[in-house]
mmCIF file of C-alpha atoms and ligand atoms in Angstrom:
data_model
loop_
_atom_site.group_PDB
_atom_site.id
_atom_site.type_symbol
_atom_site.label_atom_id
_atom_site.label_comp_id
_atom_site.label_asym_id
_atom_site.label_seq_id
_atom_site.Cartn_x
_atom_site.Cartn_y
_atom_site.Cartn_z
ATOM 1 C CA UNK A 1 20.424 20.137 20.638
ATOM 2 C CA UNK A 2 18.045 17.399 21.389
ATOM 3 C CA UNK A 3 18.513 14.255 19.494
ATOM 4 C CA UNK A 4 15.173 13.085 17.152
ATOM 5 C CA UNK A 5 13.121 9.963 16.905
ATOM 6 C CA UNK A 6 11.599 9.069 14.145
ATOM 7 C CA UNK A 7 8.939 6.425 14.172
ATOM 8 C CA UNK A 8 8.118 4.597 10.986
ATOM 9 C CA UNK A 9 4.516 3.389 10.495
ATOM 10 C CA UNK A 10 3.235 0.984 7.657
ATOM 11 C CA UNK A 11 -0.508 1.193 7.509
ATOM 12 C CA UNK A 12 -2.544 -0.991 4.961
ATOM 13 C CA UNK A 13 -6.467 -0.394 6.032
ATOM 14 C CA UNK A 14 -5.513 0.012 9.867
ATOM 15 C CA UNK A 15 -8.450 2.363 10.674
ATOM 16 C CA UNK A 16 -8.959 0.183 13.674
ATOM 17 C CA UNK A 17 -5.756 0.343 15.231
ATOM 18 C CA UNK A 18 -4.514 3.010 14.775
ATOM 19 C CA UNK A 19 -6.010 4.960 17.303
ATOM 20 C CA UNK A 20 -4.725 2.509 19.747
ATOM 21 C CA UNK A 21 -1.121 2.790 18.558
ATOM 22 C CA UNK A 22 -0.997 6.496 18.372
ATOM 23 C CA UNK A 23 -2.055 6.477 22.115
ATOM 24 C CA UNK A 24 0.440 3.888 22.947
ATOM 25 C CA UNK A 25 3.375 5.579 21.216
ATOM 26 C CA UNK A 26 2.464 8.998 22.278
ATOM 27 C CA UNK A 27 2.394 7.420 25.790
ATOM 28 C CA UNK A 28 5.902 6.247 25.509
ATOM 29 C CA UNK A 29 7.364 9.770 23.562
ATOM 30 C CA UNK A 30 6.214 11.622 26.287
ATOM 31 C CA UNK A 31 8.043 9.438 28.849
ATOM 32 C CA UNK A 32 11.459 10.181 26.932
ATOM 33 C CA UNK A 33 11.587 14.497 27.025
ATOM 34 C CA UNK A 34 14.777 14.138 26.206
ATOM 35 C CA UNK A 35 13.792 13.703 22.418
ATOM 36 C CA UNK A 36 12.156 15.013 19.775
ATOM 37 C CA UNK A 37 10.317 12.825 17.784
ATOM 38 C CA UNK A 38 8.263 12.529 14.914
ATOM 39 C CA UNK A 39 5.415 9.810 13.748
ATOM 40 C CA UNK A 40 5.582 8.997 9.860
ATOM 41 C CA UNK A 41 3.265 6.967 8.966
ATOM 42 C CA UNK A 42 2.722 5.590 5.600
ATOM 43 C CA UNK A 43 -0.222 5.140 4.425
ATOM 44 C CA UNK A 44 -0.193 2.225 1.701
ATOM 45 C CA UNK A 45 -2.827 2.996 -0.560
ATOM 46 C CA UNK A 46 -5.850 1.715 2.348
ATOM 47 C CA UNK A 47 -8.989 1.098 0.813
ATOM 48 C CA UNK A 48 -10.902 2.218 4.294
ATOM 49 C CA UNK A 49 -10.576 5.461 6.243
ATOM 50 C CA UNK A 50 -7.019 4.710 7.332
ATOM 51 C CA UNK A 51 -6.199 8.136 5.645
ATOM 52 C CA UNK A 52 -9.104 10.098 7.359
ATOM 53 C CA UNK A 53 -8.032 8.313 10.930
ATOM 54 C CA UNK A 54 -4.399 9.921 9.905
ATOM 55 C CA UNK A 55 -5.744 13.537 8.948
ATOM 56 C CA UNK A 56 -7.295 13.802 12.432
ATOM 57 C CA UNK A 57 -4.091 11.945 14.065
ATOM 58 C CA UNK A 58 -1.891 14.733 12.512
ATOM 59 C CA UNK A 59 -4.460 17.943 13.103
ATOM 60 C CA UNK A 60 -4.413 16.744 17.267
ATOM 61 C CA UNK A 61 -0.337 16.525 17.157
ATOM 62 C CA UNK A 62 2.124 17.870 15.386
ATOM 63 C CA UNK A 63 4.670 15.060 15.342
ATOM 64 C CA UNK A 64 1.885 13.128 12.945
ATOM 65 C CA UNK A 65 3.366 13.156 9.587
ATOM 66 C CA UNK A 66 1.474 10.925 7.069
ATOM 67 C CA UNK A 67 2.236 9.974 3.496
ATOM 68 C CA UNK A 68 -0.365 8.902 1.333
ATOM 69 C CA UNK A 69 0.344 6.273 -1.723
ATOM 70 C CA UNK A 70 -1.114 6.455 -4.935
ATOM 71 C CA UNK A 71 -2.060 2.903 -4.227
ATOM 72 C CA UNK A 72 -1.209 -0.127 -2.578
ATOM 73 C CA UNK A 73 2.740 -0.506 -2.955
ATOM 74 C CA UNK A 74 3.942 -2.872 -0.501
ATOM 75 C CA UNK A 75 5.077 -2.640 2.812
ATOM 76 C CA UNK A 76 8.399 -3.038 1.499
ATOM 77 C CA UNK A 77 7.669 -0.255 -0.611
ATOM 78 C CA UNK A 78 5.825 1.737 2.759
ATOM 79 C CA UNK A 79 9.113 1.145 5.046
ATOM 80 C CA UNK A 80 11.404 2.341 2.221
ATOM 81 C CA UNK A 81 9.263 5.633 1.988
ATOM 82 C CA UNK A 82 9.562 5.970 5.579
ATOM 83 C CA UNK A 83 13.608 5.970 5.543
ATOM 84 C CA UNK A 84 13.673 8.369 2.560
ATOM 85 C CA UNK A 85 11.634 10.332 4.555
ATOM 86 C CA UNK A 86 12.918 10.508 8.353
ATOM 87 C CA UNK A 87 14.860 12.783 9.570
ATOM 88 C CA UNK A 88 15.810 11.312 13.100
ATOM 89 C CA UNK A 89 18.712 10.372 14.096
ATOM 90 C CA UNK A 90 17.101 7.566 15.523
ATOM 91 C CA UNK A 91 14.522 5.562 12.855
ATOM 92 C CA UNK A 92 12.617 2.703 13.875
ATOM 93 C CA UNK A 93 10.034 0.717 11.921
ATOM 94 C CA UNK A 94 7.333 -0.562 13.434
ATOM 95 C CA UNK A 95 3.872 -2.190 12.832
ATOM 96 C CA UNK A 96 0.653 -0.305 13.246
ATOM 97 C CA UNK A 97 -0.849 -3.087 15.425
ATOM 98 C CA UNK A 98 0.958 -2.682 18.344
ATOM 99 C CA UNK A 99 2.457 -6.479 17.691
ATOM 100 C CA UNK A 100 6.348 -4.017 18.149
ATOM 101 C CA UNK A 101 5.096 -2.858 21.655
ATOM 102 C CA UNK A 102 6.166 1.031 21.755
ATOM 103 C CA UNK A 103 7.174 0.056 25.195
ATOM 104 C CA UNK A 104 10.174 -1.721 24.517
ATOM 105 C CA UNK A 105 11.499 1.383 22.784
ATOM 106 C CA UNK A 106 12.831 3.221 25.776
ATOM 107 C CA UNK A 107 15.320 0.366 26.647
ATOM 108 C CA UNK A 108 16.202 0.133 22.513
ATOM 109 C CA UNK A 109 17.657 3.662 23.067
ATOM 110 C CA UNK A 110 19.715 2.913 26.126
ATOM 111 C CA UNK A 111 21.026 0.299 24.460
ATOM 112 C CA UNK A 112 22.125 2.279 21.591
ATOM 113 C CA UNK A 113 22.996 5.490 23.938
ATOM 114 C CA UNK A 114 25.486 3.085 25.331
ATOM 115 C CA UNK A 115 27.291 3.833 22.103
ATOM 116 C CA UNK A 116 28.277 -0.715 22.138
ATOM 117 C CA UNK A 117 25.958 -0.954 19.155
ATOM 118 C CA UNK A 118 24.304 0.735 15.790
ATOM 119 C CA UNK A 119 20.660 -0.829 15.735
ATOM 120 C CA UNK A 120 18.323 -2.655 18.577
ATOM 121 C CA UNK A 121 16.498 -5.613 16.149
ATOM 122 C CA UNK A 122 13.456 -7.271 18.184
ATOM 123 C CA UNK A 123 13.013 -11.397 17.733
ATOM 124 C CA UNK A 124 9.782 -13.393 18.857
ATOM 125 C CA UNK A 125 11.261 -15.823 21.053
ATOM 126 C CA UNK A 126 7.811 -18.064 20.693
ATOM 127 C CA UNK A 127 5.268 -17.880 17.633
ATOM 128 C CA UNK A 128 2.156 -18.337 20.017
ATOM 129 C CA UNK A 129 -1.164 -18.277 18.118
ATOM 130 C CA UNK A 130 0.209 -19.147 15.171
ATOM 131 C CA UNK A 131 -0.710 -22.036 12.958
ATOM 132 C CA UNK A 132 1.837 -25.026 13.146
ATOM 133 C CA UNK A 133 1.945 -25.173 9.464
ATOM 134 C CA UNK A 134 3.703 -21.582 9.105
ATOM 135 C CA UNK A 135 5.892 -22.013 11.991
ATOM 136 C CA UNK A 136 7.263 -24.950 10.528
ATOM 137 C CA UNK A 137 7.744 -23.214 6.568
ATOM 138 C CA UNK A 138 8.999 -20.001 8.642
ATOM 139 C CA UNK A 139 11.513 -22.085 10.410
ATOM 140 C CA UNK A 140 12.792 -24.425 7.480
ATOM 141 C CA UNK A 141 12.631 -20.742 5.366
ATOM 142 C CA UNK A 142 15.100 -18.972 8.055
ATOM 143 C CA UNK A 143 17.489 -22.488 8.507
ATOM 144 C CA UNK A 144 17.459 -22.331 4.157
ATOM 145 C CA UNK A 145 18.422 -18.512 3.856
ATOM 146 C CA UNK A 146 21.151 -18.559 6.309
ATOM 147 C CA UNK A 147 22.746 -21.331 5.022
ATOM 148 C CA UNK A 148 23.026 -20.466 1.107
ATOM 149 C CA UNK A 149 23.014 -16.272 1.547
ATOM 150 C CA UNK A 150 25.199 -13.373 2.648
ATOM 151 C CA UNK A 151 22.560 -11.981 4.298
ATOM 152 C CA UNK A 152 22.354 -13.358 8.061
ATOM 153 C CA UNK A 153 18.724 -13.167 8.900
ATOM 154 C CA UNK A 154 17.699 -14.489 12.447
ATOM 155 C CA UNK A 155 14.982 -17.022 13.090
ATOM 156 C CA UNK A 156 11.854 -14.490 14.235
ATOM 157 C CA UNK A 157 13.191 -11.308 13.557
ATOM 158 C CA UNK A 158 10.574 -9.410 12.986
ATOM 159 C CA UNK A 159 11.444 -5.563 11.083
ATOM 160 C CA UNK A 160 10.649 -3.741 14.081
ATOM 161 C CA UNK A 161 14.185 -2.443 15.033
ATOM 162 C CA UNK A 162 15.627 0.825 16.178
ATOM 163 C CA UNK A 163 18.689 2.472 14.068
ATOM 164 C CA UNK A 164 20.984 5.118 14.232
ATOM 165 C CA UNK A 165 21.807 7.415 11.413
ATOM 166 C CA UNK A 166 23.786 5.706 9.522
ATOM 167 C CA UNK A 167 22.591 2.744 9.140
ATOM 168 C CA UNK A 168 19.182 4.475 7.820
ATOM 169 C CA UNK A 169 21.511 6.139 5.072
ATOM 170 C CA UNK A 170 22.859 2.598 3.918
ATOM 171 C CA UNK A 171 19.225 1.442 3.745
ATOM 172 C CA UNK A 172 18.223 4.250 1.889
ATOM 173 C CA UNK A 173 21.351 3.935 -1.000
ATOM 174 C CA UNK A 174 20.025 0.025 -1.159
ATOM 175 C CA UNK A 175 17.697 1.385 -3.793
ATOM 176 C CA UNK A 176 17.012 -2.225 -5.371
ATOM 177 C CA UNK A 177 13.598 -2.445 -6.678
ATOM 178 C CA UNK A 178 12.728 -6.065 -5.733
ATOM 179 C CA UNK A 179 13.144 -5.248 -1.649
ATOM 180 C CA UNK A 180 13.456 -8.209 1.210
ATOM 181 C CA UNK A 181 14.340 -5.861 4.168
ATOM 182 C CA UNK A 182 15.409 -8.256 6.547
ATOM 183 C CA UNK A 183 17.648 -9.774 4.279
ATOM 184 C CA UNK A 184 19.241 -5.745 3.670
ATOM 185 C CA UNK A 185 19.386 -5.066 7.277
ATOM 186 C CA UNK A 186 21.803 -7.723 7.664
ATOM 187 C CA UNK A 187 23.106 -7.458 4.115
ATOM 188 C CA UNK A 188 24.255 -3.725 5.536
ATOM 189 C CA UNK A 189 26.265 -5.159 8.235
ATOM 190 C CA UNK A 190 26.729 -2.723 11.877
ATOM 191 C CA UNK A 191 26.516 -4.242 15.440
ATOM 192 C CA UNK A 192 23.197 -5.423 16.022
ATOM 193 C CA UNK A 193 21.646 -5.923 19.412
ATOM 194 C CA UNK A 194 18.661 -8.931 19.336
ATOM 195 C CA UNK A 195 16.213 -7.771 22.037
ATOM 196 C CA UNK A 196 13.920 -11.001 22.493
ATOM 197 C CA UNK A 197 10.096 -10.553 23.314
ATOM 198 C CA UNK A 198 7.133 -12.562 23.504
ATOM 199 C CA UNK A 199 4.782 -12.743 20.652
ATOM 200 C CA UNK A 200 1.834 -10.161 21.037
ATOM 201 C CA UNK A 201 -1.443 -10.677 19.270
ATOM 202 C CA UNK A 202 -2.988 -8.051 16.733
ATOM 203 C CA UNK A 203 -4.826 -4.955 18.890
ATOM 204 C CA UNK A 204 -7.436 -4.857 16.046
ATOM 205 C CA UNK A 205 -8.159 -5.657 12.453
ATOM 206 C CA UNK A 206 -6.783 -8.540 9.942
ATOM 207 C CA UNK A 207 -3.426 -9.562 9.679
ATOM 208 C CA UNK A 208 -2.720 -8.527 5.453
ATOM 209 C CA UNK A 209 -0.683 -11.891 5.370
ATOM 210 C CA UNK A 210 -2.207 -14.821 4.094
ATOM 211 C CA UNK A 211 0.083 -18.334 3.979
ATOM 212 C CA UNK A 212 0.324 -17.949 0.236
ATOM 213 C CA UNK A 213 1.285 -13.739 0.360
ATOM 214 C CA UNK A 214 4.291 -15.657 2.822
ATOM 215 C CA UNK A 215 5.297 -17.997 0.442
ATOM 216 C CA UNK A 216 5.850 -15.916 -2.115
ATOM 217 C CA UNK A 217 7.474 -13.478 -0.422
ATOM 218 C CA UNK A 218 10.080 -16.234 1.310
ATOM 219 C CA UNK A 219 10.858 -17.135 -2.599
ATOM 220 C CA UNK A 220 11.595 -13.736 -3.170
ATOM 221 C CA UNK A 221 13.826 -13.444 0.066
ATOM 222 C CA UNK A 222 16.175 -16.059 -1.288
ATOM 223 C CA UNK A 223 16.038 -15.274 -4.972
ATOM 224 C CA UNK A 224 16.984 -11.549 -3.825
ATOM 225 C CA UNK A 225 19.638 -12.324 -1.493
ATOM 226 C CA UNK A 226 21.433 -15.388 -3.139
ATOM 227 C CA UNK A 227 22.730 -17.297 -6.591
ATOM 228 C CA UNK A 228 22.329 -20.624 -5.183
ATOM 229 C CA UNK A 229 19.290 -21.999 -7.000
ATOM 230 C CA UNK A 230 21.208 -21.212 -10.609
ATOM 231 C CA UNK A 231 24.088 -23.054 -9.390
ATOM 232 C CA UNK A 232 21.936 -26.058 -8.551
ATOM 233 C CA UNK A 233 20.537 -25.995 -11.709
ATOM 234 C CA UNK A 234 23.785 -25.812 -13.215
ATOM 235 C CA UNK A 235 25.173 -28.749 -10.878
ATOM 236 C CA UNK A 236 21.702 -30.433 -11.720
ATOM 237 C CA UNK A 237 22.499 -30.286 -15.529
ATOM 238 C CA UNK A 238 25.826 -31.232 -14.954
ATOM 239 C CA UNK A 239 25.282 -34.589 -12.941
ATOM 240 C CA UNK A 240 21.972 -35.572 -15.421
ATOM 241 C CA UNK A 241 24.328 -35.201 -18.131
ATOM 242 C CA UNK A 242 26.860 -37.799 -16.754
ATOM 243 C CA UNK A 243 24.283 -39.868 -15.987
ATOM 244 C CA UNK A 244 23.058 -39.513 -19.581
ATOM 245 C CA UNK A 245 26.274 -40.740 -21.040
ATOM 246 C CA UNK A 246 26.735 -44.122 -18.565
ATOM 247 C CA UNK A 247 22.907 -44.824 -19.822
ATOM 248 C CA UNK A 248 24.032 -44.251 -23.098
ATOM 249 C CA UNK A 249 27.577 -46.819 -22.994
ATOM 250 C CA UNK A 250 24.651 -49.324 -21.098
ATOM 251 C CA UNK A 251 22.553 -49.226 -24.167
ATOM 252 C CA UNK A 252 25.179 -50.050 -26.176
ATOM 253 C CA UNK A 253 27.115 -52.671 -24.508
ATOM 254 C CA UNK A 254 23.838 -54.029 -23.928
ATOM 255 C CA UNK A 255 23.170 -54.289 -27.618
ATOM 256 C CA UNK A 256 26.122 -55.620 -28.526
ATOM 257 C CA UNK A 257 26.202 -58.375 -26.489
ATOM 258 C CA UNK A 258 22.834 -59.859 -25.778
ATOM 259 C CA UNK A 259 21.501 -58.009 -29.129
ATOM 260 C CA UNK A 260 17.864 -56.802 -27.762
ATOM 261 C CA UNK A 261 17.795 -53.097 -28.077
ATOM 262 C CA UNK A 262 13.596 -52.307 -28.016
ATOM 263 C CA UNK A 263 12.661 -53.537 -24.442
ATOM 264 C CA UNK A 264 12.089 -50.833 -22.061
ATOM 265 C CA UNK A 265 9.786 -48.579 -23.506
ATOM 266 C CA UNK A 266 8.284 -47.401 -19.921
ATOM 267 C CA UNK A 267 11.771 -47.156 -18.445
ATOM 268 C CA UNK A 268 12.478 -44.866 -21.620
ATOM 269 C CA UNK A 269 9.398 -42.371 -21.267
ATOM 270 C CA UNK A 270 9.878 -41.977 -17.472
ATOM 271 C CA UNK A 271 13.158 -40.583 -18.137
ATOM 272 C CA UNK A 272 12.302 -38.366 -20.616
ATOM 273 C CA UNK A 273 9.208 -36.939 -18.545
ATOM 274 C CA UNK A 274 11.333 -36.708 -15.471
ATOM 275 C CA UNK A 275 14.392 -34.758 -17.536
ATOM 276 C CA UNK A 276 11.787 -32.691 -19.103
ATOM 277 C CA UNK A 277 10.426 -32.040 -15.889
ATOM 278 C CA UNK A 278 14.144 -30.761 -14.123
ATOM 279 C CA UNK A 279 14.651 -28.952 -17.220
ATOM 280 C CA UNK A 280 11.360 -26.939 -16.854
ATOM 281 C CA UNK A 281 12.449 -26.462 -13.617
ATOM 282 C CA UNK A 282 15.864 -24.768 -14.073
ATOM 283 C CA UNK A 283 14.236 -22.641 -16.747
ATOM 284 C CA UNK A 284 12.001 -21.850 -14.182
ATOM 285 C CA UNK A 285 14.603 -20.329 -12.061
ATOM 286 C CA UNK A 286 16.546 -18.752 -14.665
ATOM 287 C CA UNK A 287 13.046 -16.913 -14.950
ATOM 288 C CA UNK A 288 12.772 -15.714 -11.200
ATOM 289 C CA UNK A 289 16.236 -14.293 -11.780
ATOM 290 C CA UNK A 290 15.735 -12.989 -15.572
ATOM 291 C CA UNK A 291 12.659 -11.061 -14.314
ATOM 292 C CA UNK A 292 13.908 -9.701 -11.157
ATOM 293 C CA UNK A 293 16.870 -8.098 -13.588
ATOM 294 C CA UNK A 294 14.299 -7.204 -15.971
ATOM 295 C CA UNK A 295 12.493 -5.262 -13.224
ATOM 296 C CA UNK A 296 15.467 -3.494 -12.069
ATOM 297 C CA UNK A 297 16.889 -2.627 -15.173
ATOM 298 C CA UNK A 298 13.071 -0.485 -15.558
ATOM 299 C CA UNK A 299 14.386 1.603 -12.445
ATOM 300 C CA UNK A 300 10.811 1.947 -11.523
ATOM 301 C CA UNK A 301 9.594 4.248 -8.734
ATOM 302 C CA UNK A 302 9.389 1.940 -5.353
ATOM 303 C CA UNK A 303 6.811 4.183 -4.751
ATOM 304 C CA UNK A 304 4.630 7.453 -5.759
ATOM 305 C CA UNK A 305 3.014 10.299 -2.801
ATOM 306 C CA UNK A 306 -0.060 11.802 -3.884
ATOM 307 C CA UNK A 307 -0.950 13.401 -0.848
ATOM 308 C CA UNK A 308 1.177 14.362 2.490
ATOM 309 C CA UNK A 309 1.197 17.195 5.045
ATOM 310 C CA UNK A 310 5.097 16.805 5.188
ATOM 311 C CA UNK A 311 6.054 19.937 2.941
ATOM 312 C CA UNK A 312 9.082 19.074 1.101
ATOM 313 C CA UNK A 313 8.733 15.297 1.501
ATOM 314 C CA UNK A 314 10.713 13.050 -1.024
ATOM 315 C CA UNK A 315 7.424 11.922 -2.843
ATOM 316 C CA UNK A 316 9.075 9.708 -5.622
ATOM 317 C CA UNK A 317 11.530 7.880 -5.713
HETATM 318 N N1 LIG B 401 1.181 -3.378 5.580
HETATM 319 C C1 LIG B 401 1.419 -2.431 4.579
HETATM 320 N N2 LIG B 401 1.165 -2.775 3.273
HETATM 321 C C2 LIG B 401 0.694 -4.010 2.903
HETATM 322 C C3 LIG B 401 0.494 -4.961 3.942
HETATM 323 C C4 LIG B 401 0.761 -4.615 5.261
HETATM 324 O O1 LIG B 401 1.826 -1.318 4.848
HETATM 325 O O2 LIG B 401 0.471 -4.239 1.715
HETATM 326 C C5 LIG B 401 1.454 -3.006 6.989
HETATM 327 C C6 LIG B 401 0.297 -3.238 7.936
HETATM 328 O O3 LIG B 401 -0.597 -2.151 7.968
HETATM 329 C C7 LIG B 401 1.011 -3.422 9.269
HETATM 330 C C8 LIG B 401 2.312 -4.086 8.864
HETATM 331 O O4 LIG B 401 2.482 -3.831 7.468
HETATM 332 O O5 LIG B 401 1.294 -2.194 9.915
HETATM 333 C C9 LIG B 401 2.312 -5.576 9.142
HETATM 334 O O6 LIG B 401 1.164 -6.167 8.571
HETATM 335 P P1 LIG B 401 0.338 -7.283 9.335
HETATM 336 O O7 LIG B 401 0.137 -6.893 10.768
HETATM 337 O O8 LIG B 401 -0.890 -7.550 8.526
HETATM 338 O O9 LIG B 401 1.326 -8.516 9.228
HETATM 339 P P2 LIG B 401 1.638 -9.604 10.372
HETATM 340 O O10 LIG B 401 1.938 -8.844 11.639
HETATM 341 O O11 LIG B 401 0.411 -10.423 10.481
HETATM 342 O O12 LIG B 401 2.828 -10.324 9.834
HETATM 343 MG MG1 LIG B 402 0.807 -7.586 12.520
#
């Protein structure tokens, strides 16, 4: 029997490229007969004819299979649709805007063929075209990760990667609501291969990430894949504490021997100000991590299929 690809395909309002990636991949499926494959794509609740472009997509070829969101979920939410929902037993991910060149799939299956490793994970070797500004939060956010997580997540990895079997089933029993899949992927462990490629601009369309949308979803990388900002706010309360009580012994040596307790009113309200301030802070991050357990404990749906030409298609979950 002939082994099956699957291709997964976030799409948030990608009525302009898409046309342009499903001639690309179908270019590079028909170069490999010695598959079957299939094209899932996931359509994230697209406010433009994304889900139109997909109807027509899937009524020229078979291997289209789209599901349709109830709304916009995520691509987090998208990708984890897509492994639910593929039934290769080789899954990739891959972006609808050709930045994961289709191209470099046929030599992510001989690699894997060669039976040395369980998933082919693509890394920009340069971040061309790309503001300084991010490259420099993305780096210090990839050098911060590593250092205080379990999760070993390499400095331009992009999700693009090809995986067999098995690995797609781990992904798919990670069922945490609050998702960071490059931190999972190498949370999950299996020989990785890093294929390095040059950064390739957008085909057509918007990127969906602002800086901000980045930053907020690098906080959520490290609050989802590590303890370490409660312990510094524990070793933060511990060392303002000591340094509480040697103020306090100064204060009262000081008044006992030179007898002038009231001077230092502006020292006094800086320190209060600046504890109140740390103390905010660690509240803060109890908060991240109190809310992310107060989402999970909800068990939520990640995400919710209203419409889908894939017949018995997991459509929540
Ligand atoms: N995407 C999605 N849901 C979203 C945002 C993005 O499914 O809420 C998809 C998008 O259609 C694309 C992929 O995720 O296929 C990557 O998005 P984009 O190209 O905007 O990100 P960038 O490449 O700029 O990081
Ligand atoms: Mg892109």
């Amino acid at each position: 029997m002939k082994k099956k690809i699957s291709l997964i395909v976030p799409c948030f309002n990608e009525e302009e490229s898409l046309p342009f990636f499903f001639e690309e991949a179908v270019r590079v499926l028909n170069e490999l007969p010695a598959y079957d494959s299939e094209m899932l794509f996931v359509n994230d609740g697209s406010s433009d004819k994304t889900l139109q472009v997909l109807k027509e997509l899937s009524g020229k070829d078979e291997r289209v299979k789209y599901l349709s969101f109830s709304r916009n979920f995520g691509k987090e939410a998208a990708m984890y649709a897509g492994f639910c929902n593929a039934s290769g037993d080789y899954v990739a991910v891959m972006d609808a805007d050709l930045q994961d060149p289709p191209s470099l799939l046929p030599r992510m299956l001989d690699i894997l063929e060669s039976g040395e490793y369980d998933s082919v994970a693509t890394r920009r070797v340069s971040r061309k075209g790309e503001p300084p500004i991010r490259s420099f939060f993305a780096r210090m956010f990839y050098k911060i990760i590593n250092r205080i997580s379990d999760a070993d997540v390499v400095d331009g990895a992009r999700d693009f990667r090809l995986m067999k079997r098995d690995m797609v089933d781990a992904i798919v029993k990670m069922s945490e609501y609050n998702r960071f899949s490059k931190g999972i992927f190498g949370w999950i462990g299996f020989r990785t291969y890093w294929l390095p490629y040059e950064n390739v601009e957008r085909v057509a369309g918007e990127t969906k990430w602002s800086f901000w949308k980045l930053f907020k979803y690098s906080l959520e990388g490290i609050v989802n894949f590590s303890q370490m900002p409660l312990t510094l706010a524990s070793w933060m309360g511990i060392i303002f504490t000591a340094i509480s009580f040697i103020m306090l012994l100064f204060v009262v040596v000081r008044k006992i021997v030179f007898g002038d307790p009231v001077a230092g009113w502006a020292s006094l309200v800086c320190i209060v100000v600046f504890l109140g301030g740390i103390q905010l802070f660690c509240l803060g991050i109890m908060g991240q991590y109190q809310a992310k357990t107060y989402l999970e404990t909800k068990k939520r749906p990640h995400f919710i299929i209203s419409e889908t030409n894939e017949e018995d298609a997991v459509k929540v979950k």
